[in-house]
């Protein structure tokens, strides 16, 4: 049984990311399963799951660039910045396309973004949404995020379809809210689909209903991807069985003279063994993170 690798899921609207993790734990009988970047229940799309030792890759995947297709509705703002929340302001106004296109470039690059009050960010040890639900004042400080791409895909007032490519930690709900504030119309997010997370796109993802059938038929292993796929930017260093054994115990292995930086060690079976780091002043690779026990 494959108990080490990646599972790229196309999550539908409805389930929480945590419930998908639990479903996969039950379906695979693998105890260690985690996601590399949550999706709200109202959002759909690419959810990257790490299985077994691959959970140690989540730090690399969770900080990767994400791409979304978002729908923003002008004319009203809500407490949660999406369609689930109580309306806090209603103008009934929609900006014209020229106004929108003139504003979008101002959100490109590194910006300060205030997260939604209904978010999982912790304030003095408590989650912001817990404080908000209790009627307490939620004061969230702006955070630096980077928006690499922001394009209007379609506009049929009051609904604007956007394509967003952004850094990890960017709240598309906040982006929708801020657009409405800047345009004076109010706005909130009504739809969100993640189309890419790091190197993985919707083309790589298995729809959740199809995965559930695979659990029933016992054919789920065909959907597991090699852990090495999470690190496409790192060069491969192929090691033999003795080299793999050395890495397993945290020992160095020889490095080519012209190799530098970081690399991924691939074992005789084609699986990711370790993330390697070149040792300064020595012709060796040092195992920075080992995935075999």
Tab-separated table of C-alpha atoms in Angstrom:
chain	number	residue	atom	x	y	z
A	1	UNK	CA	0.000	0.000	0.000
A	2	UNK	CA	1.203	3.493	-0.837
A	3	UNK	CA	1.418	5.418	2.415
A	4	UNK	CA	3.643	8.278	1.285
A	5	UNK	CA	2.896	10.896	-1.346
A	6	UNK	CA	0.532	13.629	-2.453
A	7	UNK	CA	-3.155	13.632	-3.225
A	8	UNK	CA	-4.451	16.589	-5.233
A	9	UNK	CA	-8.192	16.975	-4.675
A	10	UNK	CA	-10.728	19.154	-6.465
A	11	UNK	CA	-12.811	20.120	-3.435
A	12	UNK	CA	-16.435	21.059	-4.134
A	13	UNK	CA	-18.318	23.845	-2.387
A	14	UNK	CA	-19.580	22.650	1.007
A	15	UNK	CA	-17.046	20.471	2.825
A	16	UNK	CA	-14.379	22.007	5.030
A	17	UNK	CA	-10.741	21.255	4.257
A	18	UNK	CA	-10.548	19.406	7.572
A	19	UNK	CA	-13.478	17.165	6.659
A	20	UNK	CA	-11.718	16.231	3.400
A	21	UNK	CA	-8.597	15.353	5.401
A	22	UNK	CA	-10.691	13.122	7.681
A	23	UNK	CA	-12.339	11.446	4.693
A	24	UNK	CA	-8.922	10.662	3.197
A	25	UNK	CA	-7.615	9.348	6.528
A	26	UNK	CA	-10.564	6.976	6.711
A	27	UNK	CA	-10.411	5.969	3.045
A	28	UNK	CA	-6.667	5.295	2.954
A	29	UNK	CA	-6.205	4.126	6.552
A	30	UNK	CA	-3.191	6.457	6.673
A	31	UNK	CA	-3.055	8.192	10.036
A	32	UNK	CA	-0.839	11.096	8.993
A	33	UNK	CA	-2.704	13.268	6.494
A	34	UNK	CA	-2.616	17.052	6.281
A	35	UNK	CA	-3.477	19.796	3.818
A	36	UNK	CA	-1.063	22.391	2.472
A	37	UNK	CA	-3.351	25.423	2.549
A	38	UNK	CA	-6.991	25.509	3.612
A	39	UNK	CA	-10.009	26.279	1.449
A	40	UNK	CA	-13.127	27.804	3.001
A	41	UNK	CA	-16.295	25.665	2.785
A	42	UNK	CA	-17.728	28.123	0.238
A	43	UNK	CA	-14.622	27.784	-1.963
A	44	UNK	CA	-13.872	24.978	-4.403
A	45	UNK	CA	-10.818	23.837	-6.290
A	46	UNK	CA	-7.291	22.601	-5.722
A	47	UNK	CA	-6.645	21.221	-2.240
A	48	UNK	CA	-3.214	19.643	-1.822
A	49	UNK	CA	-3.077	16.792	0.696
A	50	UNK	CA	0.171	15.353	2.040
A	51	UNK	CA	0.164	11.702	3.129
A	52	UNK	CA	2.514	9.988	5.542
A	53	UNK	CA	6.046	11.377	5.618
A	54	UNK	CA	5.059	13.823	2.858
A	55	UNK	CA	3.342	15.933	5.538
A	56	UNK	CA	6.841	17.297	6.146
A	57	UNK	CA	6.568	18.990	2.746
A	58	UNK	CA	3.619	21.139	3.808
A	59	UNK	CA	5.904	24.030	4.795
A	60	UNK	CA	7.087	24.255	1.188
A	61	UNK	CA	3.639	23.886	-0.353
A	62	UNK	CA	1.692	26.106	2.058
A	63	UNK	CA	3.874	29.119	1.205
A	64	UNK	CA	3.552	28.666	-2.561
A	65	UNK	CA	1.742	30.984	-4.969
A	66	UNK	CA	-1.999	30.385	-5.378
A	67	UNK	CA	-4.326	31.201	-8.308
A	68	UNK	CA	-8.070	31.818	-8.023
A	69	UNK	CA	-11.147	32.618	-10.056
A	70	UNK	CA	-13.311	34.889	-7.916
A	71	UNK	CA	-16.741	36.484	-8.233
A	72	UNK	CA	-17.256	39.850	-6.544
A	73	UNK	CA	-20.730	41.361	-6.134
A	74	UNK	CA	-20.981	45.131	-5.858
A	75	UNK	CA	-23.751	47.010	-4.093
A	76	UNK	CA	-23.473	45.642	-0.564
A	77	UNK	CA	-20.909	44.786	2.101
A	78	UNK	CA	-21.219	42.009	4.672
A	79	UNK	CA	-19.812	41.305	8.098
A	80	UNK	CA	-17.856	38.268	6.861
A	81	UNK	CA	-16.857	39.835	3.512
A	82	UNK	CA	-18.699	36.996	1.716
A	83	UNK	CA	-22.290	35.954	0.996
A	84	UNK	CA	-22.669	34.125	4.325
A	85	UNK	CA	-22.514	37.233	6.470
A	86	UNK	CA	-25.044	39.801	7.612
A	87	UNK	CA	-25.282	42.803	5.285
A	88	UNK	CA	-23.667	45.812	6.960
A	89	UNK	CA	-24.019	48.294	4.112
A	90	UNK	CA	-26.282	48.362	1.093
A	91	UNK	CA	-25.890	50.934	-1.677
A	92	UNK	CA	-27.374	49.111	-4.654
A	93	UNK	CA	-24.665	50.751	-6.745
A	94	UNK	CA	-22.378	49.146	-9.308
A	95	UNK	CA	-19.273	50.854	-10.692
A	96	UNK	CA	-18.696	51.037	-14.422
A	97	UNK	CA	-16.035	48.842	-15.983
A	98	UNK	CA	-13.716	51.776	-16.618
A	99	UNK	CA	-13.630	52.555	-12.879
A	100	UNK	CA	-12.856	48.933	-12.061
A	101	UNK	CA	-10.085	48.628	-14.632
A	102	UNK	CA	-8.565	51.862	-13.360
A	103	UNK	CA	-8.499	50.586	-9.784
A	104	UNK	CA	-7.222	47.016	-10.209
A	105	UNK	CA	-3.564	47.964	-10.907
A	106	UNK	CA	-3.428	49.695	-7.505
A	107	UNK	CA	-3.741	46.285	-5.828
A	108	UNK	CA	-0.834	44.711	-7.714
A	109	UNK	CA	2.495	43.979	-6.053
A	110	UNK	CA	3.137	44.030	-2.320
A	111	UNK	CA	0.229	45.579	-0.442
A	112	UNK	CA	-1.000	45.893	3.134
A	113	UNK	CA	-4.138	43.812	3.589
A	114	UNK	CA	-6.370	43.617	6.652
A	115	UNK	CA	-7.754	40.066	7.052
A	116	UNK	CA	-11.519	39.583	7.493
A	117	UNK	CA	-12.762	39.753	11.093
A	118	UNK	CA	-14.239	36.294	10.545
A	119	UNK	CA	-10.959	34.455	9.977
A	120	UNK	CA	-8.830	31.888	11.805
A	121	UNK	CA	-6.084	34.384	12.614
A	122	UNK	CA	-5.303	34.372	16.319
A	123	UNK	CA	-5.416	37.456	18.526
A	124	UNK	CA	-3.875	36.917	21.948
A	125	UNK	CA	-4.398	33.177	21.586
A	126	UNK	CA	-7.999	33.367	20.351
A	127	UNK	CA	-9.276	32.967	16.808
A	128	UNK	CA	-10.664	36.150	15.293
A	129	UNK	CA	-13.926	34.510	14.212
A	130	UNK	CA	-14.577	33.295	17.770
A	131	UNK	CA	-14.223	36.856	19.048
A	132	UNK	CA	-16.411	38.217	16.244
A	133	UNK	CA	-19.160	35.682	16.944
A	134	UNK	CA	-19.053	36.643	20.617
A	135	UNK	CA	-19.696	40.265	19.653
A	136	UNK	CA	-16.219	41.405	20.662
A	137	UNK	CA	-14.255	44.022	18.765
A	138	UNK	CA	-11.765	42.412	16.401
A	139	UNK	CA	-8.745	44.587	15.656
A	140	UNK	CA	-6.618	42.896	13.024
A	141	UNK	CA	-3.406	44.532	11.876
A	142	UNK	CA	-2.587	44.773	8.159
A	143	UNK	CA	-0.331	42.087	6.751
A	144	UNK	CA	2.004	42.202	3.769
A	145	UNK	CA	0.734	40.116	0.862
A	146	UNK	CA	1.711	40.063	-2.793
A	147	UNK	CA	-0.733	40.058	-5.684
A	148	UNK	CA	1.098	39.003	-8.834
A	149	UNK	CA	-1.848	39.096	-11.220
A	150	UNK	CA	-5.291	40.688	-11.008
A	151	UNK	CA	-7.445	40.675	-14.119
A	152	UNK	CA	-11.106	41.301	-14.849
A	153	UNK	CA	-12.377	38.248	-16.698
A	154	UNK	CA	-16.018	39.280	-17.129
A	155	UNK	CA	-18.360	41.957	-15.821
A	156	UNK	CA	-22.123	41.762	-15.766
A	157	UNK	CA	-23.125	44.287	-13.117
A	158	UNK	CA	-23.285	43.795	-10.223
A	159	UNK	CA	-21.016	40.722	-10.600
A	160	UNK	CA	-17.338	40.933	-11.496
A	161	UNK	CA	-15.298	37.827	-12.363
A	162	UNK	CA	-11.628	38.124	-11.463
A	163	UNK	CA	-8.490	36.068	-11.982
A	164	UNK	CA	-6.126	36.445	-9.014
A	165	UNK	CA	-2.591	35.120	-8.605
A	166	UNK	CA	-1.248	35.844	-5.149
A	167	UNK	CA	1.044	34.922	-2.303
A	168	UNK	CA	0.039	32.551	0.459
A	169	UNK	CA	-1.933	34.297	3.184
A	170	UNK	CA	-3.859	36.558	0.812
A	171	UNK	CA	-7.574	36.800	1.616
A	172	UNK	CA	-9.675	37.107	-1.537
A	173	UNK	CA	-12.611	38.077	0.711
A	174	UNK	CA	-10.630	41.098	1.885
A	175	UNK	CA	-9.728	41.947	-1.703
A	176	UNK	CA	-13.425	41.937	-2.653
A	177	UNK	CA	-14.339	44.061	0.372
A	178	UNK	CA	-11.536	46.540	-0.304
A	179	UNK	CA	-12.561	46.938	-3.950
A	180	UNK	CA	-16.058	47.874	-2.816
A	181	UNK	CA	-14.730	50.355	-0.259
A	182	UNK	CA	-12.414	52.049	-2.736
A	183	UNK	CA	-15.150	52.306	-5.366
A	184	UNK	CA	-17.710	53.535	-2.819
A	185	UNK	CA	-20.267	50.881	-3.707
A	186	UNK	CA	-19.608	48.185	-1.145
A	187	UNK	CA	-18.808	44.641	-2.290
A	188	UNK	CA	-18.477	41.085	-1.067
A	189	UNK	CA	-17.238	37.755	-2.393
A	190	UNK	CA	-19.867	35.389	-3.790
A	191	UNK	CA	-17.732	32.717	-5.446
A	192	UNK	CA	-14.183	31.395	-5.216
A	193	UNK	CA	-12.397	28.593	-7.031
A	194	UNK	CA	-8.712	27.819	-6.546
A	195	UNK	CA	-7.258	26.865	-9.918
A	196	UNK	CA	-3.638	26.404	-8.863
A	197	UNK	CA	-1.655	25.794	-5.671
A	198	UNK	CA	2.104	25.778	-6.142
A	199	UNK	CA	2.886	23.480	-9.088
A	200	UNK	CA	-0.542	21.801	-9.067
A	201	UNK	CA	-3.535	22.828	-11.201
A	202	UNK	CA	-7.112	21.624	-11.612
A	203	UNK	CA	-5.804	19.322	-14.349
A	204	UNK	CA	-3.852	17.454	-11.647
A	205	UNK	CA	-6.780	17.232	-9.230
A	206	UNK	CA	-9.209	14.366	-8.732
A	207	UNK	CA	-12.818	15.441	-8.032
A	208	UNK	CA	-13.837	14.508	-4.499
A	209	UNK	CA	-16.834	12.326	-5.564
A	210	UNK	CA	-14.522	10.327	-7.864
A	211	UNK	CA	-12.060	9.876	-5.005
A	212	UNK	CA	-14.839	8.627	-2.717
A	213	UNK	CA	-15.717	5.980	-5.314
A	214	UNK	CA	-12.030	5.013	-5.518
A	215	UNK	CA	-12.009	4.436	-1.754
A	216	UNK	CA	-14.990	2.096	-2.091
A	217	UNK	CA	-13.473	0.150	-5.010
A	218	UNK	CA	-9.995	0.110	-3.477
A	219	UNK	CA	-8.440	1.900	-6.466
A	220	UNK	CA	-7.439	5.120	-4.689
A	221	UNK	CA	-3.689	4.459	-4.918
A	222	UNK	CA	-3.714	5.362	-8.618
A	223	UNK	CA	-4.385	8.962	-7.599
A	224	UNK	CA	-1.321	9.263	-5.332
A	225	UNK	CA	1.447	11.417	-6.779
A	226	UNK	CA	5.155	11.148	-5.890
A	227	UNK	CA	6.224	13.454	-3.069
A	228	UNK	CA	9.002	14.781	-5.325
A	229	UNK	CA	6.330	16.483	-7.471
A	230	UNK	CA	5.992	19.077	-4.709
A	231	UNK	CA	9.504	20.366	-5.442
A	232	UNK	CA	9.701	20.889	-9.222
A	233	UNK	CA	12.247	23.683	-8.866
A	234	UNK	CA	14.895	21.535	-7.178
A	235	UNK	CA	17.368	19.480	-9.235
A	236	UNK	CA	17.354	15.728	-8.708
A	237	UNK	CA	20.232	13.782	-7.190
A	238	UNK	CA	19.800	10.060	-7.782
A	239	UNK	CA	21.289	7.901	-5.051
A	240	UNK	CA	21.876	4.163	-4.802
A	241	UNK	CA	20.811	1.945	-1.897
A	242	UNK	CA	23.950	2.605	0.205
A	243	UNK	CA	23.547	6.354	-0.347
A	244	UNK	CA	19.895	6.169	0.672
A	245	UNK	CA	20.902	4.346	3.839
A	246	UNK	CA	23.416	7.080	4.699
A	247	UNK	CA	20.780	9.777	4.232
A	248	UNK	CA	18.323	7.801	6.316
A	249	UNK	CA	20.642	8.148	9.306
A	250	UNK	CA	21.389	11.815	8.633
A	251	UNK	CA	24.837	11.288	7.131
A	252	UNK	CA	26.278	13.285	4.254
A	253	UNK	CA	26.747	11.956	0.739
A	254	UNK	CA	29.245	13.092	-1.931
A	255	UNK	CA	28.367	16.102	-4.062
A	256	UNK	CA	29.446	16.924	-7.597
A	257	UNK	CA	31.918	19.813	-7.714
A	258	UNK	CA	29.618	22.067	-9.764
A	259	UNK	CA	26.474	21.363	-7.711
A	260	UNK	CA	25.295	23.987	-5.227
A	261	UNK	CA	22.291	25.212	-3.278
A	262	UNK	CA	19.472	22.748	-2.644
A	263	UNK	CA	18.468	19.488	-4.320
A	264	UNK	CA	16.115	16.552	-3.850
A	265	UNK	CA	17.498	13.061	-3.342
A	266	UNK	CA	15.681	10.352	-5.308
A	267	UNK	CA	16.156	6.729	-4.275
A	268	UNK	CA	16.439	3.581	-6.405
A	269	UNK	CA	12.644	3.174	-6.290
A	270	UNK	CA	12.085	6.690	-7.650
A	271	UNK	CA	10.758	8.038	-4.351
A	272	UNK	CA	11.870	11.232	-2.629
A	273	UNK	CA	14.346	10.382	0.128
A	274	UNK	CA	15.510	13.762	1.364
A	275	UNK	CA	15.961	17.439	0.673
A	276	UNK	CA	19.675	18.129	0.357
A	277	UNK	CA	21.734	21.220	1.035
A	278	UNK	CA	25.245	21.782	-0.307
A	279	UNK	CA	27.848	21.951	2.456
A	280	UNK	CA	29.940	25.108	2.183
A	281	UNK	CA	33.637	24.323	1.889
A	282	UNK	CA	33.095	20.568	1.511
A	283	UNK	CA	32.192	18.352	-1.489
A	284	UNK	CA	29.155	16.950	0.292
A	285	UNK	CA	25.394	17.082	0.406
A	286	UNK	CA	23.855	17.433	3.863
A	287	UNK	CA	20.337	15.987	4.367
A	288	UNK	CA	18.268	18.963	5.476
A	289	UNK	CA	15.039	16.981	5.711
A	290	UNK	CA	14.721	13.178	5.507
A	291	UNK	CA	11.512	11.406	4.480
A	292	UNK	CA	12.416	7.757	5.055
A	293	UNK	CA	12.579	6.211	8.509
